[in-house]
Amino acid sequence: MPEKSTILVVDDDNHVRETIKFLLSAEGYSLAFAASGQEALEKAAELTPDLMLLDVLMPGIDGFEVCRRLRADPHLAELPIVMVTALTDRGSRLRGIKAGADDVISKPVDYVELKARIHAITRVNRYRHLVELKKQVNQQKAMMLHYQHKATIGMMASELADEIRQPMHNLLSTIENCQEDMHGESIDSQKIATGLNEIATTARQLEKIIHHIHRLSNEPKPKTETELVDVNSAIEDALIGFQQNITLTKNLADDLLPIQADKVQIEQMIINLVTNAREALDKRDDKQMLIATHRQNGFVTIRVEDNGDGIAPEEVEHIFEAFFTGKKRAGLGLYIVQDIVKTYNGTIEVESTVSEGTTFVITFPVVEEETT
């Protein structure tokens, strides 16, 4: 949105146009002029001004008709219009209002009053534009969160397919062995019982994975629908399927207090951080990752550390920007991480050394235990 408010002055009298130009130029407005109703419609479509000063009595298309046409145009329907008229009767003023004018000023114009009205209307209109822009930003942000969430599910589906494959193979193999034992000449009840226990254990493992996929497939809850979240539990659930070919060390403190958040979003935050670390470890033979938690001064701290490629100093300040493109860092992953952290009043810091690795440190305020 331009810094200056644009005012379109419409009057067939050149003297009036020059007078208004003289009076308003010093006020910091960007001024445009039209000498007829048709020209006014064309310039309004071209400029989308913040305000139109519209004369009523003009040859061809008069001010009333210009006003009606603007109100019928979805792109210009909310354009503030101040109608300036030599018609002093009440009926003409009402006609202007009915045509869609926001205000009607009679000639001869009191220019002190005119400047005051212009200032008030342009201020309100620019505020309205800011509200609309904020709404659009929030809508785009929600859309990005939605698509990032869906992308996370797609990534998890690929990761968890490998996680499910081996337990499923073991489950089917054990079932087949039990079936063979039951159809043999003698039934070894102890062997069958052992097999059934293995089946139950594997089934519970698969159930946990499926439950995790189901929970992640749900859209994150609004901030008003949060819950008490055990950070360690969220980390454990988020790490299902992420440990392949990586030496993962977990140092999770056992004295953590819960945080107020949506657990699915906390899991998504961890998934995005771990995914970022895995990409940084791609060329490393010795892939090391550390995830740690601890409690300090009313906060829970989460530390995600890798010994990957590291981040160049000139890139560090940009990595949380949406669609920032660095070496293997294009996309929304870290932008979403930062957004989730801010949503729940947390902070995030990054320390990185090229060729040595990167550490992300996240803190969230805890929900203190009630004392009686």
Tab-separated table of C-alpha atoms in Angstrom:
chain	number	residue	atom	x	y	z
A	1	MET	CA	0.000	0.000	0.000
A	2	PRO	CA	1.471	3.434	-0.982
A	3	GLU	CA	2.638	5.714	1.829
A	4	LYS	CA	0.588	8.642	0.453
A	5	SER	CA	-3.184	8.606	0.125
A	6	THR	CA	-4.299	9.104	-3.472
A	7	ILE	CA	-7.160	11.538	-4.070
A	8	LEU	CA	-8.937	11.706	-7.419
A	9	VAL	CA	-10.432	15.176	-7.979
A	10	VAL	CA	-13.257	15.233	-10.541
A	11	ASP	CA	-14.533	18.618	-11.760
A	12	ASP	CA	-15.075	20.094	-15.211
A	13	ASP	CA	-14.000	23.528	-13.950
A	14	ASN	CA	-10.229	23.912	-14.345
A	15	HIS	CA	-10.173	26.739	-11.779
A	16	VAL	CA	-11.677	24.442	-9.140
A	17	ARG	CA	-9.160	21.707	-9.960
A	18	GLU	CA	-6.229	24.124	-9.665
A	19	THR	CA	-7.547	25.541	-6.379
A	20	ILE	CA	-7.875	22.095	-4.831
A	21	LYS	CA	-4.419	21.188	-6.149
A	22	PHE	CA	-2.958	24.267	-4.462
A	23	LEU	CA	-4.712	23.533	-1.160
A	24	LEU	CA	-3.990	19.804	-0.927
A	25	SER	CA	-0.504	19.500	-2.431
A	26	ALA	CA	1.047	20.771	0.782
A	27	GLU	CA	-0.889	18.171	2.810
A	28	GLY	CA	1.155	15.274	1.433
A	29	TYR	CA	-1.518	13.679	-0.731
A	30	SER	CA	-0.947	12.176	-4.150
A	31	LEU	CA	-3.386	13.972	-6.452
A	32	ALA	CA	-4.974	12.927	-9.732
A	33	PHE	CA	-7.516	14.857	-11.779
A	34	ALA	CA	-10.400	14.178	-14.150
A	35	ALA	CA	-12.479	16.729	-16.078
A	36	SER	CA	-15.490	14.558	-16.892
A	37	GLY	CA	-17.533	11.677	-15.560
A	38	GLN	CA	-16.166	9.249	-18.152
A	39	GLU	CA	-12.581	10.223	-17.377
A	40	ALA	CA	-13.353	9.820	-13.668
A	41	LEU	CA	-14.516	6.224	-14.192
A	42	GLU	CA	-11.426	5.402	-16.247
A	43	LYS	CA	-8.966	6.902	-13.760
A	44	ALA	CA	-10.727	5.326	-10.793
A	45	ALA	CA	-10.313	1.904	-12.421
A	46	GLU	CA	-6.676	2.653	-13.198
A	47	LEU	CA	-5.603	4.162	-9.859
A	48	THR	CA	-7.983	2.719	-7.227
A	49	PRO	CA	-7.691	5.965	-5.229
A	50	ASP	CA	-8.201	6.319	-1.494
A	51	LEU	CA	-10.803	9.061	-1.990
A	52	MET	CA	-12.735	10.735	-4.805
A	53	LEU	CA	-13.852	14.372	-4.703
A	54	LEU	CA	-16.708	14.325	-7.200
A	55	ASP	CA	-18.477	17.306	-8.739
A	56	VAL	CA	-22.169	16.743	-9.465
A	57	LEU	CA	-22.932	19.010	-12.413
A	58	MET	CA	-20.776	17.948	-15.350
A	59	PRO	CA	-21.561	17.531	-19.056
A	60	GLY	CA	-22.194	13.975	-20.198
A	61	ILE	CA	-22.134	11.590	-17.226
A	62	ASP	CA	-23.008	13.600	-14.115
A	63	GLY	CA	-21.733	12.950	-10.596
A	64	PHE	CA	-24.811	10.979	-9.532
A	65	GLU	CA	-24.336	8.487	-12.379
A	66	VAL	CA	-20.586	8.221	-11.741
A	67	CYS	CA	-21.328	7.419	-8.120
A	68	ARG	CA	-23.890	4.753	-9.034
A	69	ARG	CA	-21.528	3.075	-11.507
A	70	LEU	CA	-18.689	3.006	-9.008
A	71	ARG	CA	-20.927	1.416	-6.386
A	72	ALA	CA	-21.893	-1.268	-8.925
A	73	ASP	CA	-18.237	-2.115	-9.626
A	74	PRO	CA	-17.031	-4.799	-7.162
A	75	HIS	CA	-13.455	-3.484	-7.377
A	76	LEU	CA	-14.435	0.110	-6.578
A	77	ALA	CA	-17.632	-0.295	-4.572
A	78	GLU	CA	-15.954	0.707	-1.307
A	79	LEU	CA	-14.145	3.749	-2.698
A	80	PRO	CA	-14.938	6.727	-0.406
A	81	ILE	CA	-16.709	9.455	-2.386
A	82	VAL	CA	-17.238	13.047	-1.271
A	83	MET	CA	-19.708	14.718	-3.599
A	84	VAL	CA	-19.258	18.464	-4.141
A	85	THR	CA	-22.383	20.180	-5.453
A	86	ALA	CA	-23.712	23.630	-6.263
A	87	LEU	CA	-27.196	22.235	-5.655
A	88	THR	CA	-28.201	23.382	-2.201
A	89	ASP	CA	-31.663	21.869	-1.875
A	90	ARG	CA	-32.233	18.980	0.522
A	91	GLY	CA	-33.488	16.723	-2.271
A	92	SER	CA	-30.233	16.971	-4.217
A	93	ARG	CA	-28.192	16.155	-1.129
A	94	LEU	CA	-30.376	13.110	-0.434
A	95	ARG	CA	-30.042	12.081	-4.070
A	96	GLY	CA	-26.250	12.129	-3.660
A	97	ILE	CA	-26.427	9.974	-0.543
A	98	LYS	CA	-28.782	7.511	-2.266
A	99	ALA	CA	-26.406	7.305	-5.231
A	100	GLY	CA	-23.742	6.094	-2.803
A	101	ALA	CA	-21.808	9.194	-1.743
A	102	ASP	CA	-20.215	9.002	1.693
A	103	ASP	CA	-20.542	12.738	2.193
A	104	VAL	CA	-21.987	15.746	0.340
A	105	ILE	CA	-20.432	19.214	0.519
A	106	SER	CA	-22.127	22.304	-0.889
A	107	LYS	CA	-20.459	24.986	-2.991
A	108	PRO	CA	-18.980	27.445	-2.309
A	109	VAL	CA	-16.638	25.057	-0.525
A	110	ASP	CA	-15.316	25.790	2.938
A	111	TYR	CA	-11.791	24.533	2.277
A	112	VAL	CA	-10.880	24.265	5.967
A	113	GLU	CA	-13.856	21.964	6.441
A	114	LEU	CA	-12.986	20.093	3.237
A	115	LYS	CA	-9.416	19.402	4.383
A	116	ALA	CA	-10.678	18.164	7.756
A	117	ARG	CA	-13.149	15.778	6.114
A	118	ILE	CA	-10.556	14.523	3.638
A	119	HIS	CA	-8.111	13.844	6.452
A	120	ALA	CA	-10.701	11.924	8.465
A	121	ILE	CA	-11.933	9.855	5.514
A	122	THR	CA	-8.482	8.947	4.164
A	123	ARG	CA	-7.321	7.947	7.651
A	124	VAL	CA	-10.318	5.637	8.099
A	125	ASN	CA	-9.912	4.233	4.595
A	126	ARG	CA	-6.236	3.439	5.068
A	127	TYR	CA	-7.032	1.759	8.368
A	128	ARG	CA	-9.612	-0.348	6.522
A	129	HIS	CA	-6.965	-1.284	3.961
A	130	LEU	CA	-4.615	-2.337	6.759
A	131	VAL	CA	-7.325	-4.512	8.307
A	132	GLU	CA	-7.967	-6.125	4.917
A	133	LEU	CA	-4.251	-6.711	4.369
A	134	LYS	CA	-3.926	-8.284	7.799
A	135	LYS	CA	-6.882	-10.528	7.005
A	136	GLN	CA	-5.262	-11.572	3.722
A	137	VAL	CA	-1.953	-12.268	5.463
A	138	ASN	CA	-3.708	-14.409	8.070
A	139	GLN	CA	-5.549	-16.317	5.332
A	140	GLN	CA	-2.316	-16.944	3.442
A	141	LYS	CA	-0.625	-17.981	6.657
A	142	ALA	CA	-3.422	-20.438	7.432
A	143	MET	CA	-3.154	-21.824	3.897
A	144	MET	CA	0.601	-22.302	4.257
A	145	LEU	CA	0.091	-24.077	7.577
A	146	HIS	CA	-2.512	-26.312	5.946
A	147	TYR	CA	-0.238	-27.285	3.056
A	148	GLN	CA	2.750	-27.759	5.353
A	149	HIS	CA	0.597	-30.012	7.512
A	150	LYS	CA	-0.396	-32.068	4.454
A	151	ALA	CA	3.239	-32.217	3.326
A	152	THR	CA	4.213	-33.498	6.756
A	153	ILE	CA	1.625	-36.253	6.458
A	154	GLY	CA	2.982	-37.242	3.052
A	155	MET	CA	6.505	-37.353	4.418
A	156	MET	CA	5.368	-39.349	7.437
A	157	ALA	CA	3.525	-41.825	5.223
A	158	SER	CA	6.751	-42.554	3.361
A	159	GLU	CA	8.798	-42.817	6.547
A	160	LEU	CA	6.279	-44.946	8.393
A	161	ALA	CA	5.792	-47.334	5.486
A	162	ASP	CA	9.292	-48.640	6.226
A	163	GLU	CA	8.553	-48.617	9.944
A	164	ILE	CA	5.430	-50.740	9.427
A	165	ARG	CA	6.879	-53.157	6.869
A	166	GLN	CA	9.130	-55.154	9.231
A	167	PRO	CA	6.606	-55.523	12.099
A	168	MET	CA	3.991	-56.589	9.571
A	169	HIS	CA	6.363	-59.199	8.123
A	170	ASN	CA	7.114	-60.490	11.634
A	171	LEU	CA	3.417	-60.589	12.457
A	172	LEU	CA	2.514	-62.623	9.377
A	173	SER	CA	5.473	-64.959	9.891
A	174	THR	CA	4.506	-65.643	13.501
A	175	ILE	CA	0.878	-66.277	12.536
A	176	GLU	CA	1.986	-68.766	9.866
A	177	ASN	CA	4.230	-70.568	12.364
A	178	CYS	CA	1.374	-70.817	14.864
A	179	GLN	CA	-0.905	-72.192	12.156
A	180	GLU	CA	1.668	-74.851	11.263
A	181	ASP	CA	2.109	-75.813	14.926
A	182	MET	CA	-1.646	-76.148	15.418
A	183	HIS	CA	-1.942	-78.501	12.441
A	184	GLY	CA	1.019	-80.661	13.437
A	185	GLU	CA	0.856	-84.122	14.938
A	186	SER	CA	1.347	-82.716	18.429
A	187	ILE	CA	0.446	-79.251	19.653
A	188	ASP	CA	3.109	-77.412	21.671
A	189	SER	CA	0.912	-75.082	23.717
A	190	GLN	CA	3.910	-73.234	25.170
A	191	LYS	CA	5.296	-72.504	21.725
A	192	ILE	CA	1.892	-71.309	20.530
A	193	ALA	CA	1.482	-69.126	23.632
A	194	THR	CA	4.880	-67.558	22.961
A	195	GLY	CA	3.847	-66.907	19.371
A	196	LEU	CA	0.582	-65.316	20.458
A	197	ASN	CA	2.483	-63.016	22.824
A	198	GLU	CA	4.732	-61.971	19.948
A	199	ILE	CA	1.658	-61.329	17.805
A	200	ALA	CA	0.101	-59.177	20.548
A	201	THR	CA	3.335	-57.200	21.023
A	202	THR	CA	3.704	-56.572	17.293
A	203	ALA	CA	0.030	-55.640	16.957
A	204	ARG	CA	0.397	-53.064	19.732
A	205	GLN	CA	3.448	-51.628	17.963
A	206	LEU	CA	1.480	-51.324	14.724
A	207	GLU	CA	-1.481	-49.839	16.578
A	208	LYS	CA	0.765	-47.153	18.041
A	209	ILE	CA	2.114	-46.248	14.601
A	210	ILE	CA	-1.375	-46.144	13.070
A	211	HIS	CA	-2.672	-44.042	15.970
A	212	HIS	CA	0.219	-41.635	15.443
A	213	ILE	CA	-0.611	-41.283	11.732
A	214	HIS	CA	-4.276	-40.716	12.556
A	215	ARG	CA	-3.506	-37.988	15.087
A	216	LEU	CA	-1.131	-36.200	12.739
A	217	SER	CA	-3.669	-36.359	9.921
A	218	ASN	CA	-6.037	-34.134	11.914
A	219	GLU	CA	-5.699	-30.390	11.399
A	220	PRO	CA	-4.042	-28.534	14.306
A	221	LYS	CA	-6.485	-27.147	16.827
A	222	PRO	CA	-7.086	-23.404	17.254
A	223	LYS	CA	-5.083	-21.783	20.015
A	224	THR	CA	-8.260	-21.598	22.104
A	225	GLU	CA	-8.502	-25.413	22.110
A	226	THR	CA	-5.132	-26.251	23.603
A	227	GLU	CA	-4.270	-28.873	26.188
A	228	LEU	CA	-1.583	-29.689	28.710
A	229	VAL	CA	1.218	-31.261	26.692
A	230	ASP	CA	3.964	-33.531	28.001
A	231	VAL	CA	6.875	-32.385	25.844
A	232	ASN	CA	8.802	-35.642	26.252
A	233	SER	CA	5.773	-37.643	25.134
A	234	ALA	CA	5.334	-35.375	22.093
A	235	ILE	CA	8.998	-35.898	21.190
A	236	GLU	CA	8.745	-39.687	21.504
A	237	ASP	CA	5.662	-39.767	19.284
A	238	ALA	CA	7.218	-37.426	16.730
A	239	LEU	CA	10.319	-39.623	16.442
A	240	ILE	CA	8.435	-42.719	15.311
A	241	GLY	CA	10.028	-43.692	12.002
A	242	PHE	CA	12.793	-41.057	12.086
A	243	GLN	CA	15.777	-43.016	13.412
A	244	GLN	CA	16.919	-44.811	10.266
A	245	ASN	CA	20.695	-44.616	9.573
A	246	ILE	CA	21.188	-42.000	12.289
A	247	THR	CA	22.695	-42.339	15.733
A	248	LEU	CA	20.046	-40.608	17.791
A	249	THR	CA	20.753	-39.676	21.388
A	250	LYS	CA	17.873	-38.657	23.635
A	251	ASN	CA	18.462	-36.870	26.927
A	252	LEU	CA	14.945	-36.194	28.152
A	253	ALA	CA	14.611	-34.735	31.642
A	254	ASP	CA	12.170	-36.542	33.921
A	255	ASP	CA	11.131	-33.467	35.919
A	256	LEU	CA	9.411	-31.471	33.157
A	257	LEU	CA	6.168	-29.644	33.780
A	258	PRO	CA	3.588	-29.573	30.960
A	259	ILE	CA	3.135	-26.718	28.511
A	260	GLN	CA	-0.152	-25.312	27.196
A	261	ALA	CA	-0.300	-26.146	23.482
A	262	ASP	CA	-1.691	-28.440	20.805
A	263	LYS	CA	0.274	-31.695	20.964
A	264	VAL	CA	-0.039	-32.311	17.225
A	265	GLN	CA	1.597	-28.954	16.506
A	266	ILE	CA	4.412	-29.637	18.986
A	267	GLU	CA	4.973	-32.979	17.252
A	268	GLN	CA	4.980	-31.256	13.865
A	269	MET	CA	7.539	-28.764	15.180
A	270	ILE	CA	9.827	-31.629	16.249
A	271	ILE	CA	9.291	-33.469	12.944
A	272	ASN	CA	10.276	-30.349	10.992
A	273	LEU	CA	13.399	-29.810	13.093
A	274	VAL	CA	14.444	-33.455	12.795
A	275	THR	CA	13.774	-33.417	9.050
A	276	ASN	CA	15.928	-30.304	8.733
A	277	ALA	CA	18.700	-32.037	10.686
A	278	ARG	CA	18.468	-35.193	8.554
A	279	GLU	CA	18.886	-33.153	5.384
A	280	ALA	CA	21.964	-31.488	6.878
A	281	LEU	CA	23.358	-34.963	7.729
A	282	ASP	CA	22.800	-36.350	4.243
A	283	LYS	CA	26.483	-36.324	3.205
A	284	ARG	CA	27.851	-37.388	6.586
A	285	ASP	CA	29.053	-40.946	7.156
A	286	ASP	CA	28.787	-40.577	10.928
A	287	LYS	CA	25.288	-39.158	11.324
A	288	GLN	CA	24.751	-37.900	14.880
A	289	MET	CA	21.671	-36.220	16.319
A	290	LEU	CA	20.870	-35.173	19.864
A	291	ILE	CA	17.465	-34.281	21.254
A	292	ALA	CA	17.418	-33.078	24.834
A	293	THR	CA	14.991	-31.427	27.219
A	294	HIS	CA	15.424	-29.754	30.549
A	295	ARG	CA	13.499	-27.533	32.915
A	296	GLN	CA	14.802	-24.179	34.069
A	297	ASN	CA	13.208	-21.140	35.727
A	298	GLY	CA	9.637	-21.848	34.702
A	299	PHE	CA	10.498	-22.910	31.160
A	300	VAL	CA	10.926	-26.138	29.239
A	301	THR	CA	13.885	-26.123	26.866
A	302	ILE	CA	14.115	-28.391	23.822
A	303	ARG	CA	17.490	-28.805	22.152
A	304	VAL	CA	17.885	-30.383	18.697
A	305	GLU	CA	21.509	-30.771	17.636
A	306	ASP	CA	23.220	-32.356	14.620
A	307	ASN	CA	26.764	-32.718	13.311
A	308	GLY	CA	25.760	-31.898	9.753
A	309	ASP	CA	26.899	-29.343	7.203
A	310	GLY	CA	25.993	-26.320	9.295
A	311	ILE	CA	24.486	-23.074	8.028
A	312	ALA	CA	26.459	-20.256	6.448
A	313	PRO	CA	26.518	-17.118	8.643
A	314	GLU	CA	24.820	-15.031	5.949
A	315	GLU	CA	21.947	-17.548	5.807
A	316	VAL	CA	21.263	-17.880	9.528
A	317	GLU	CA	19.166	-14.718	9.813
A	318	HIS	CA	16.970	-15.844	6.896
A	319	ILE	CA	16.297	-19.517	7.646
A	320	PHE	CA	12.946	-18.823	9.322
A	321	GLU	CA	11.601	-16.916	6.317
A	322	ALA	CA	8.892	-18.602	4.257
A	323	PHE	CA	10.324	-20.232	1.112
A	324	PHE	CA	13.872	-19.143	1.952
A	325	THR	CA	16.197	-20.965	-0.435
A	326	GLY	CA	19.522	-22.103	0.932
A	327	LYS	CA	21.469	-25.317	0.536
A	328	LYS	CA	18.690	-27.904	0.987
A	329	ARG	CA	16.650	-25.425	2.944
A	330	ALA	CA	13.915	-24.337	0.548
A	331	GLY	CA	10.377	-24.450	1.861
A	332	LEU	CA	8.229	-23.762	4.880
A	333	GLY	CA	9.633	-26.194	7.463
A	334	LEU	CA	11.537	-23.790	9.707
A	335	TYR	CA	9.059	-20.982	9.058
A	336	ILE	CA	6.341	-23.256	10.465
A	337	VAL	CA	8.574	-24.150	13.414
A	338	GLN	CA	8.992	-20.490	14.310
A	339	ASP	CA	5.274	-19.843	13.876
A	340	ILE	CA	4.354	-22.700	16.231
A	341	VAL	CA	6.908	-21.502	18.778
A	342	LYS	CA	5.494	-17.963	18.712
A	343	THR	CA	1.912	-19.248	18.910
A	344	TYR	CA	2.621	-20.732	22.328
A	345	ASN	CA	4.721	-17.809	23.624
A	346	GLY	CA	8.032	-19.575	23.131
A	347	THR	CA	11.404	-18.528	21.765
A	348	ILE	CA	13.767	-20.178	19.287
A	349	GLU	CA	17.490	-19.652	18.804
A	350	VAL	CA	19.943	-21.213	16.379
A	351	GLU	CA	23.681	-21.770	16.679
A	352	SER	CA	25.556	-23.112	13.676
A	353	THR	CA	29.094	-23.647	12.450
A	354	VAL	CA	29.773	-24.595	8.850
A	355	SER	CA	30.991	-28.215	8.533
A	356	GLU	CA	30.427	-28.842	12.248
A	357	GLY	CA	26.682	-28.765	12.789
A	358	THR	CA	23.649	-26.853	13.970
A	359	THR	CA	21.763	-26.538	17.239
A	360	PHE	CA	18.205	-25.264	17.661
A	361	VAL	CA	17.162	-24.267	21.185
A	362	ILE	CA	13.452	-23.778	21.875
A	363	THR	CA	11.872	-22.653	25.136
A	364	PHE	CA	8.239	-22.711	26.219
A	365	PRO	CA	6.694	-21.422	29.454
A	366	VAL	CA	5.456	-24.275	31.613
A	367	VAL	CA	2.124	-24.588	33.380
A	368	GLU	CA	3.060	-24.394	37.033
A	369	GLU	CA	1.665	-26.962	39.441
A	370	GLU	CA	-1.051	-25.604	41.715
A	371	THR	CA	-0.175	-25.463	45.379
A	372	THR	CA	-2.750	-26.026	48.078
